């Protein structure tokens, strides 16, 4: 099956500095793809090249199998939802949703039908006659989404669309986005720096680092097996431990067992000696900070007798340790 979007060795430079470097990306029909990474990693530049707002310095952008590298935005069948919503304040909700259809020359009868369908999809038909300033932030975002969906795009581009919402609304809108994408079968590409957002929404997750793909795959696979330290740190892994056998591994705090001298050692995995440097009570458990072989390790424990300065052993279960390649700084010296 022909991919809906394909980037073929795409690069983009600004004043001689590469924002995206020979990026290859395939987006399959009906999938929700998330591009994520820290600021400056190239995710928004990539989205803007797909939309046609930027031309690549090198490489090709293919849409539905056709070369669209030099095609202007208005000739690409793309819907886009911006971070700022970009609603027209002087227009009613209905006219905002109908705007893209009218620009495409859709006949009035079909325009009214598709506008009504889009408003019903986002649950805001009853607000069709209002102006954007009369709506909440979440409602404005749903109107922006309805406007993008109404044109029945081959791909829906979402540029950090939830970043202006408060935490509660972000969760609600994530659920709305997931529902709408599944109901319509739209191919969607989301740009976000929020890993939780990507993990919840995406079928395919692409983590970018300095304009290249650091790792790509199903969210569960990427989360459970980060390819390198950059990906692990971005996904919230905090522990990086040198094992006696020379491996560098990462493990999440909740998987580290904190053992006192009298505790039996579990089978499997690796145990290292450590000293507790901080113990923070948080109700149901404690978060402890320990130092082992010069490395700081975080762990959680239900042992409320632990205290700063205590000698402990940290057990790292084999099932939860992830091998990572050493960085250049971590390479042993000869």
Short mmCIF file of C-alpha atoms in Angstrom, two decimals:
data_model
loop_
_atom_site.label_atom_id
_atom_site.label_comp_id
_atom_site.label_asym_id
_atom_site.label_seq_id
_atom_site.Cartn_x
_atom_site.Cartn_y
_atom_site.Cartn_z
CA UNK A 1 0.00 0.00 0.00
CA UNK A 2 1.30 3.45 -0.94
CA UNK A 3 2.22 5.51 2.16
CA UNK A 4 0.19 8.67 2.68
CA UNK A 5 3.36 10.61 3.55
CA UNK A 6 6.92 9.69 2.73
CA UNK A 7 10.02 11.77 3.41
CA UNK A 8 12.99 10.68 1.34
CA UNK A 9 16.34 11.86 2.76
CA UNK A 10 14.85 15.26 3.59
CA UNK A 11 17.11 17.99 4.95
CA UNK A 12 16.48 21.61 5.83
CA UNK A 13 19.04 24.27 6.66
CA UNK A 14 18.62 27.74 8.11
CA UNK A 15 21.55 30.11 7.55
CA UNK A 16 23.87 27.15 7.01
CA UNK A 17 22.71 25.28 10.12
CA UNK A 18 20.90 21.96 9.64
CA UNK A 19 17.55 21.73 11.43
CA UNK A 20 16.67 18.42 9.75
CA UNK A 21 19.30 15.99 8.41
CA UNK A 22 18.58 13.38 5.72
CA UNK A 23 15.35 12.36 7.43
CA UNK A 24 13.50 9.29 6.18
CA UNK A 25 9.93 8.85 7.37
CA UNK A 26 6.96 6.77 6.24
CA UNK A 27 3.43 7.43 7.48
CA UNK A 28 0.92 4.70 6.70
CA UNK A 29 -2.76 5.22 5.95
CA UNK A 30 -5.05 5.43 8.96
CA UNK A 31 -2.22 5.60 11.50
CA UNK A 32 -1.58 8.21 14.16
CA UNK A 33 2.10 9.16 14.08
CA UNK A 34 3.72 11.32 16.77
CA UNK A 35 6.90 13.32 16.16
CA UNK A 36 8.42 14.24 19.48
CA UNK A 37 11.62 15.42 21.03
CA UNK A 38 13.08 18.41 22.86
CA UNK A 39 13.00 21.96 21.52
CA UNK A 40 15.19 22.35 18.45
CA UNK A 41 15.10 18.68 17.44
CA UNK A 42 13.47 19.42 14.08
CA UNK A 43 9.92 18.19 14.66
CA UNK A 44 8.08 21.41 13.74
CA UNK A 45 10.37 22.00 10.75
CA UNK A 46 9.51 18.49 9.56
CA UNK A 47 5.78 19.14 9.93
CA UNK A 48 6.04 22.44 8.05
CA UNK A 49 7.81 20.72 5.15
CA UNK A 50 5.01 18.14 4.96
CA UNK A 51 2.47 20.99 4.97
CA UNK A 52 4.36 22.91 2.28
CA UNK A 53 5.16 25.97 4.37
CA UNK A 54 8.86 25.19 4.01
CA UNK A 55 10.76 23.63 1.12
CA UNK A 56 13.47 21.08 1.88
CA UNK A 57 17.06 22.05 1.20
CA UNK A 58 17.49 18.49 -0.09
CA UNK A 59 15.39 15.36 -0.45
CA UNK A 60 11.77 14.75 -1.46
CA UNK A 61 8.33 14.98 0.13
CA UNK A 62 5.85 12.48 -1.32
CA UNK A 63 2.10 12.64 -0.67
CA UNK A 64 0.00 9.67 -1.76
CA UNK A 65 3.02 8.49 -3.75
CA UNK A 66 3.33 11.73 -5.74
CA UNK A 67 6.27 14.12 -5.47
CA UNK A 68 4.93 17.18 -3.65
CA UNK A 69 8.28 18.74 -2.74
CA UNK A 70 7.63 22.00 -4.63
CA UNK A 71 3.83 21.94 -4.36
CA UNK A 72 2.38 24.96 -2.49
CA UNK A 73 0.25 24.33 0.64
CA UNK A 74 -3.06 25.14 -1.05
CA UNK A 75 -2.49 22.35 -3.58
CA UNK A 76 -1.85 19.70 -0.91
CA UNK A 77 -4.88 17.94 0.48
CA UNK A 78 -3.83 18.58 4.05
CA UNK A 79 -5.69 19.73 7.16
CA UNK A 80 -3.75 21.49 9.88
CA UNK A 81 -4.48 22.37 13.50
CA UNK A 82 -2.20 25.00 14.98
CA UNK A 83 -1.08 25.60 18.54
CA UNK A 84 -2.80 28.99 18.47
CA UNK A 85 -6.10 27.59 17.01
CA UNK A 86 -5.97 30.36 14.30
CA UNK A 87 -9.73 30.94 14.36
CA UNK A 88 -11.21 34.02 12.69
CA UNK A 89 -12.62 36.17 15.54
CA UNK A 90 -15.15 37.99 13.33
CA UNK A 91 -16.69 34.76 12.01
CA UNK A 92 -19.19 32.48 13.70
CA UNK A 93 -18.21 28.95 14.65
CA UNK A 94 -20.08 27.64 11.61
CA UNK A 95 -18.31 30.01 9.21
CA UNK A 96 -14.93 29.16 10.74
CA UNK A 97 -15.53 25.46 10.11
CA UNK A 98 -16.82 26.15 6.59
CA UNK A 99 -13.89 28.39 5.65
CA UNK A 100 -11.62 25.71 4.21
CA UNK A 101 -14.47 24.17 2.24
CA UNK A 102 -15.43 27.54 0.77
CA UNK A 103 -11.80 28.18 -0.25
CA UNK A 104 -11.86 24.85 -2.07
CA UNK A 105 -14.98 25.87 -4.01
CA UNK A 106 -17.25 23.25 -2.46
CA UNK A 107 -20.89 23.85 -3.56
CA UNK A 108 -23.17 25.39 -0.91
CA UNK A 109 -25.30 22.32 -0.32
CA UNK A 110 -22.35 20.01 0.24
CA UNK A 111 -20.58 22.74 2.22
CA UNK A 112 -23.48 22.96 4.69
CA UNK A 113 -23.66 19.17 5.01
CA UNK A 114 -19.95 18.74 5.65
CA UNK A 115 -19.83 21.67 8.05
CA UNK A 116 -22.71 20.19 10.03
CA UNK A 117 -21.06 16.76 10.09
CA UNK A 118 -17.79 18.22 11.36
CA UNK A 119 -19.54 20.19 14.12
CA UNK A 120 -21.47 17.10 15.16
CA UNK A 121 -18.25 15.08 15.22
CA UNK A 122 -16.73 17.42 17.81
CA UNK A 123 -20.00 17.79 19.72
CA UNK A 124 -20.47 21.53 19.15
CA UNK A 125 -23.43 21.79 16.74
CA UNK A 126 -25.31 23.79 19.39
CA UNK A 127 -22.65 26.53 19.30
CA UNK A 128 -22.65 27.07 15.52
CA UNK A 129 -23.85 30.67 15.77
CA UNK A 130 -21.37 31.85 18.41
CA UNK A 131 -18.10 33.72 17.94
CA UNK A 132 -14.76 32.21 19.06
CA UNK A 133 -14.40 34.67 21.97
CA UNK A 134 -17.58 33.19 23.47
CA UNK A 135 -15.98 29.73 23.66
CA UNK A 136 -13.65 28.12 26.16
CA UNK A 137 -10.12 27.09 25.17
CA UNK A 138 -11.16 23.47 24.77
CA UNK A 139 -14.13 24.43 22.60
CA UNK A 140 -11.96 26.65 20.42
CA UNK A 141 -9.55 23.77 19.91
CA UNK A 142 -12.40 21.47 18.89
CA UNK A 143 -13.60 24.07 16.37
CA UNK A 144 -10.10 24.25 14.89
CA UNK A 145 -10.13 20.46 14.66
CA UNK A 146 -13.57 20.45 13.03
CA UNK A 147 -12.38 22.96 10.42
CA UNK A 148 -9.41 20.75 9.55
CA UNK A 149 -11.47 17.55 9.41
CA UNK A 150 -14.27 19.11 7.31
CA UNK A 151 -12.07 19.29 4.19
CA UNK A 152 -11.51 15.50 4.40
CA UNK A 153 -7.75 15.77 4.13
CA UNK A 154 -5.46 12.93 3.13
CA UNK A 155 -3.45 13.72 6.26
CA UNK A 156 -4.20 15.79 9.37
CA UNK A 157 -1.25 17.71 10.81
CA UNK A 158 -1.38 18.70 14.49
CA UNK A 159 1.24 21.21 15.66
CA UNK A 160 1.29 20.96 19.49
CA UNK A 161 -2.49 21.57 19.49
CA UNK A 162 -2.99 20.99 23.22
CA UNK A 163 -0.11 22.99 24.66
CA UNK A 164 -2.25 26.05 25.47
CA UNK A 165 -4.77 24.06 27.53
CA UNK A 166 -4.66 23.41 31.26
CA UNK A 167 -3.84 19.92 32.51
CA UNK A 168 -7.44 18.75 32.86
CA UNK A 169 -8.46 19.99 29.41
CA UNK A 170 -5.34 18.44 27.86
CA UNK A 171 -6.43 15.02 29.09
CA UNK A 172 -9.98 15.54 27.82
CA UNK A 173 -8.78 16.73 24.42
CA UNK A 174 -6.37 13.81 24.11
CA UNK A 175 -9.36 11.53 24.48
CA UNK A 176 -11.30 13.57 21.93
CA UNK A 177 -8.44 13.46 19.43
CA UNK A 178 -8.12 9.70 19.80
CA UNK A 179 -11.86 9.21 19.32
CA UNK A 180 -12.11 11.48 16.28
CA UNK A 181 -9.07 9.95 14.59
CA UNK A 182 -10.40 6.42 15.06
CA UNK A 183 -13.97 7.31 14.00
CA UNK A 184 -12.87 9.07 10.83
CA UNK A 185 -9.93 6.80 9.98
CA UNK A 186 -7.83 9.89 9.30
CA UNK A 187 -4.09 9.65 8.89
CA UNK A 188 -2.67 12.03 11.50
CA UNK A 189 0.75 13.40 12.39
CA UNK A 190 1.15 15.04 15.78
CA UNK A 191 4.08 17.21 16.83
CA UNK A 192 4.56 17.33 20.58
CA UNK A 193 7.23 17.53 23.26
CA UNK A 194 4.90 15.73 25.70
CA UNK A 195 5.83 12.05 25.91
CA UNK A 196 2.63 11.14 27.76
CA UNK A 197 0.58 12.66 24.96
CA UNK A 198 2.50 10.68 22.34
CA UNK A 199 2.34 7.43 24.28
CA UNK A 200 -1.43 7.71 24.66
CA UNK A 201 -2.30 8.80 21.11
CA UNK A 202 0.23 7.35 18.71
CA UNK A 203 0.31 4.11 16.77
CA UNK A 204 3.83 5.01 15.67
CA UNK A 205 6.22 7.18 17.70
CA UNK A 206 9.21 8.96 16.15
CA UNK A 207 11.73 10.52 18.53
CA UNK A 208 13.94 13.12 16.90
CA UNK A 209 17.38 14.25 18.03
CA UNK A 210 19.18 17.10 16.25
CA UNK A 211 17.17 16.62 13.07
CA UNK A 212 17.51 12.84 12.78
CA UNK A 213 15.45 9.87 13.95
CA UNK A 214 16.80 8.62 17.27
CA UNK A 215 14.21 5.84 17.47
CA UNK A 216 10.93 4.91 15.81
CA UNK A 217 8.38 2.25 16.66
CA UNK A 218 5.20 1.41 18.53
CA UNK A 219 5.00 3.50 21.73
CA UNK A 220 5.07 0.47 24.02
CA UNK A 221 8.16 -0.93 22.29
CA UNK A 222 10.04 2.36 22.38
CA UNK A 223 9.15 3.00 26.03
CA UNK A 224 10.17 -0.48 27.13
CA UNK A 225 13.36 -0.62 25.09
CA UNK A 226 14.92 2.82 24.44
CA UNK A 227 17.70 2.54 21.87
CA UNK A 228 20.17 4.85 23.59
CA UNK A 229 20.67 7.20 26.52
CA UNK A 230 19.15 10.19 24.72
CA UNK A 231 15.88 8.34 24.15
CA UNK A 232 15.90 6.88 27.67
CA UNK A 233 16.40 10.31 29.28
CA UNK A 234 13.74 11.88 27.09
CA UNK A 235 11.27 9.18 28.13
CA UNK A 236 11.93 9.82 31.80
CA UNK A 237 14.49 7.15 32.68
CA UNK A 238 16.68 8.60 35.42
CA UNK A 239 18.94 5.74 36.49
CA UNK A 240 22.07 4.89 34.51
CA UNK A 241 24.21 2.29 36.22
CA UNK A 242 27.55 0.68 35.40
CA UNK A 243 27.34 -3.03 36.19
CA UNK A 244 30.29 -5.14 37.35
CA UNK A 245 30.28 -6.99 34.02
CA UNK A 246 30.96 -3.72 32.14
CA UNK A 247 27.45 -3.05 30.85
CA UNK A 248 25.72 0.31 31.17
CA UNK A 249 22.03 -0.16 31.93
CA UNK A 250 19.02 1.97 32.71
CA UNK A 251 16.13 1.06 35.02
CA UNK A 252 13.11 2.94 36.28
CA UNK A 253 13.03 3.80 40.03
CA UNK A 254 9.93 1.70 40.70
CA UNK A 255 11.77 -1.42 39.53
CA UNK A 256 14.81 -1.05 41.81
CA UNK A 257 14.66 -3.17 44.99
CA UNK A 258 16.21 -1.52 48.06
CA UNK A 259 17.64 -4.26 50.30
CA UNK A 260 18.92 -3.91 53.84
CA UNK A 261 21.79 -6.19 55.04
CA UNK A 262 19.32 -8.66 56.54
CA UNK A 263 17.13 -8.84 53.41
CA UNK A 264 17.40 -11.98 51.26
CA UNK A 265 18.80 -11.34 47.79
CA UNK A 266 16.28 -12.06 45.03
CA UNK A 267 17.37 -14.39 42.27
CA UNK A 268 18.18 -13.00 38.84
CA UNK A 269 19.55 -9.59 38.02
CA UNK A 270 22.41 -7.71 39.63
CA UNK A 271 22.97 -6.40 43.16
CA UNK A 272 25.24 -3.45 43.93
CA UNK A 273 26.24 -1.80 47.21
CA UNK A 274 25.04 1.75 47.86
CA UNK A 275 24.60 4.45 50.50
CA UNK A 276 21.35 6.36 50.94
CA UNK A 277 21.78 10.11 50.55
CA UNK A 278 18.12 11.14 50.74
CA UNK A 279 14.80 9.60 51.78
CA UNK A 280 11.53 11.37 50.94
CA UNK A 281 8.25 10.11 52.40
CA UNK A 282 5.24 10.51 50.11
CA UNK A 283 2.47 8.61 51.89
CA UNK A 284 2.23 5.18 50.33
CA UNK A 285 6.00 4.78 49.90
CA UNK A 286 9.36 6.53 50.03
CA UNK A 287 11.52 7.86 47.22
CA UNK A 288 15.15 7.22 48.04
CA UNK A 289 18.31 8.55 46.49
CA UNK A 290 21.38 6.32 46.72
CA UNK A 291 24.97 6.51 45.48
CA UNK A 292 26.62 3.41 44.05
CA UNK A 293 30.09 3.49 42.49
CA UNK A 294 29.80 7.24 42.06
CA UNK A 295 26.43 7.00 40.30
CA UNK A 296 23.20 8.39 41.74
CA UNK A 297 20.31 5.92 41.67
CA UNK A 298 16.67 6.67 42.45
CA UNK A 299 14.35 4.00 43.83
CA UNK A 300 11.03 3.62 45.58
CA UNK A 301 10.53 1.56 48.73
CA UNK A 302 7.76 0.71 51.17
CA UNK A 303 10.33 0.35 54.00
CA UNK A 304 9.66 3.39 56.19
CA UNK A 305 12.65 2.64 58.44
CA UNK A 306 15.15 3.67 55.78
CA UNK A 307 17.18 6.78 56.59
CA UNK A 308 19.95 8.91 55.13
CA UNK A 309 23.45 7.42 55.52
CA UNK A 310 22.28 3.81 55.69
CA UNK A 311 24.23 1.15 53.81
CA UNK A 312 21.96 -0.79 51.46
CA UNK A 313 22.09 -3.06 48.47
CA UNK A 314 20.25 -2.21 45.27
CA UNK A 315 18.86 -5.13 43.31
CA UNK A 316 18.30 -4.50 39.60
CA UNK A 317 16.00 -7.25 38.25
CA UNK A 318 17.11 -8.59 34.89
CA UNK A 319 13.56 -8.28 33.51
CA UNK A 320 13.61 -4.50 34.04
CA UNK A 321 17.19 -3.52 33.15
CA UNK A 322 17.77 -2.21 29.66
CA UNK A 323 21.21 -2.35 28.09
CA UNK A 324 22.38 0.89 26.53
CA UNK A 325 25.38 1.64 24.35
CA UNK A 326 27.97 3.72 26.19
CA UNK A 327 28.31 7.35 25.21
CA UNK A 328 31.73 8.62 24.18
CA UNK A 329 32.17 10.11 27.66
CA UNK A 330 31.38 6.75 29.22
CA UNK A 331 33.85 4.73 27.15
CA UNK A 332 36.52 3.16 29.36
CA UNK A 333 39.96 4.67 28.96
CA UNK A 334 42.83 2.42 27.93
#
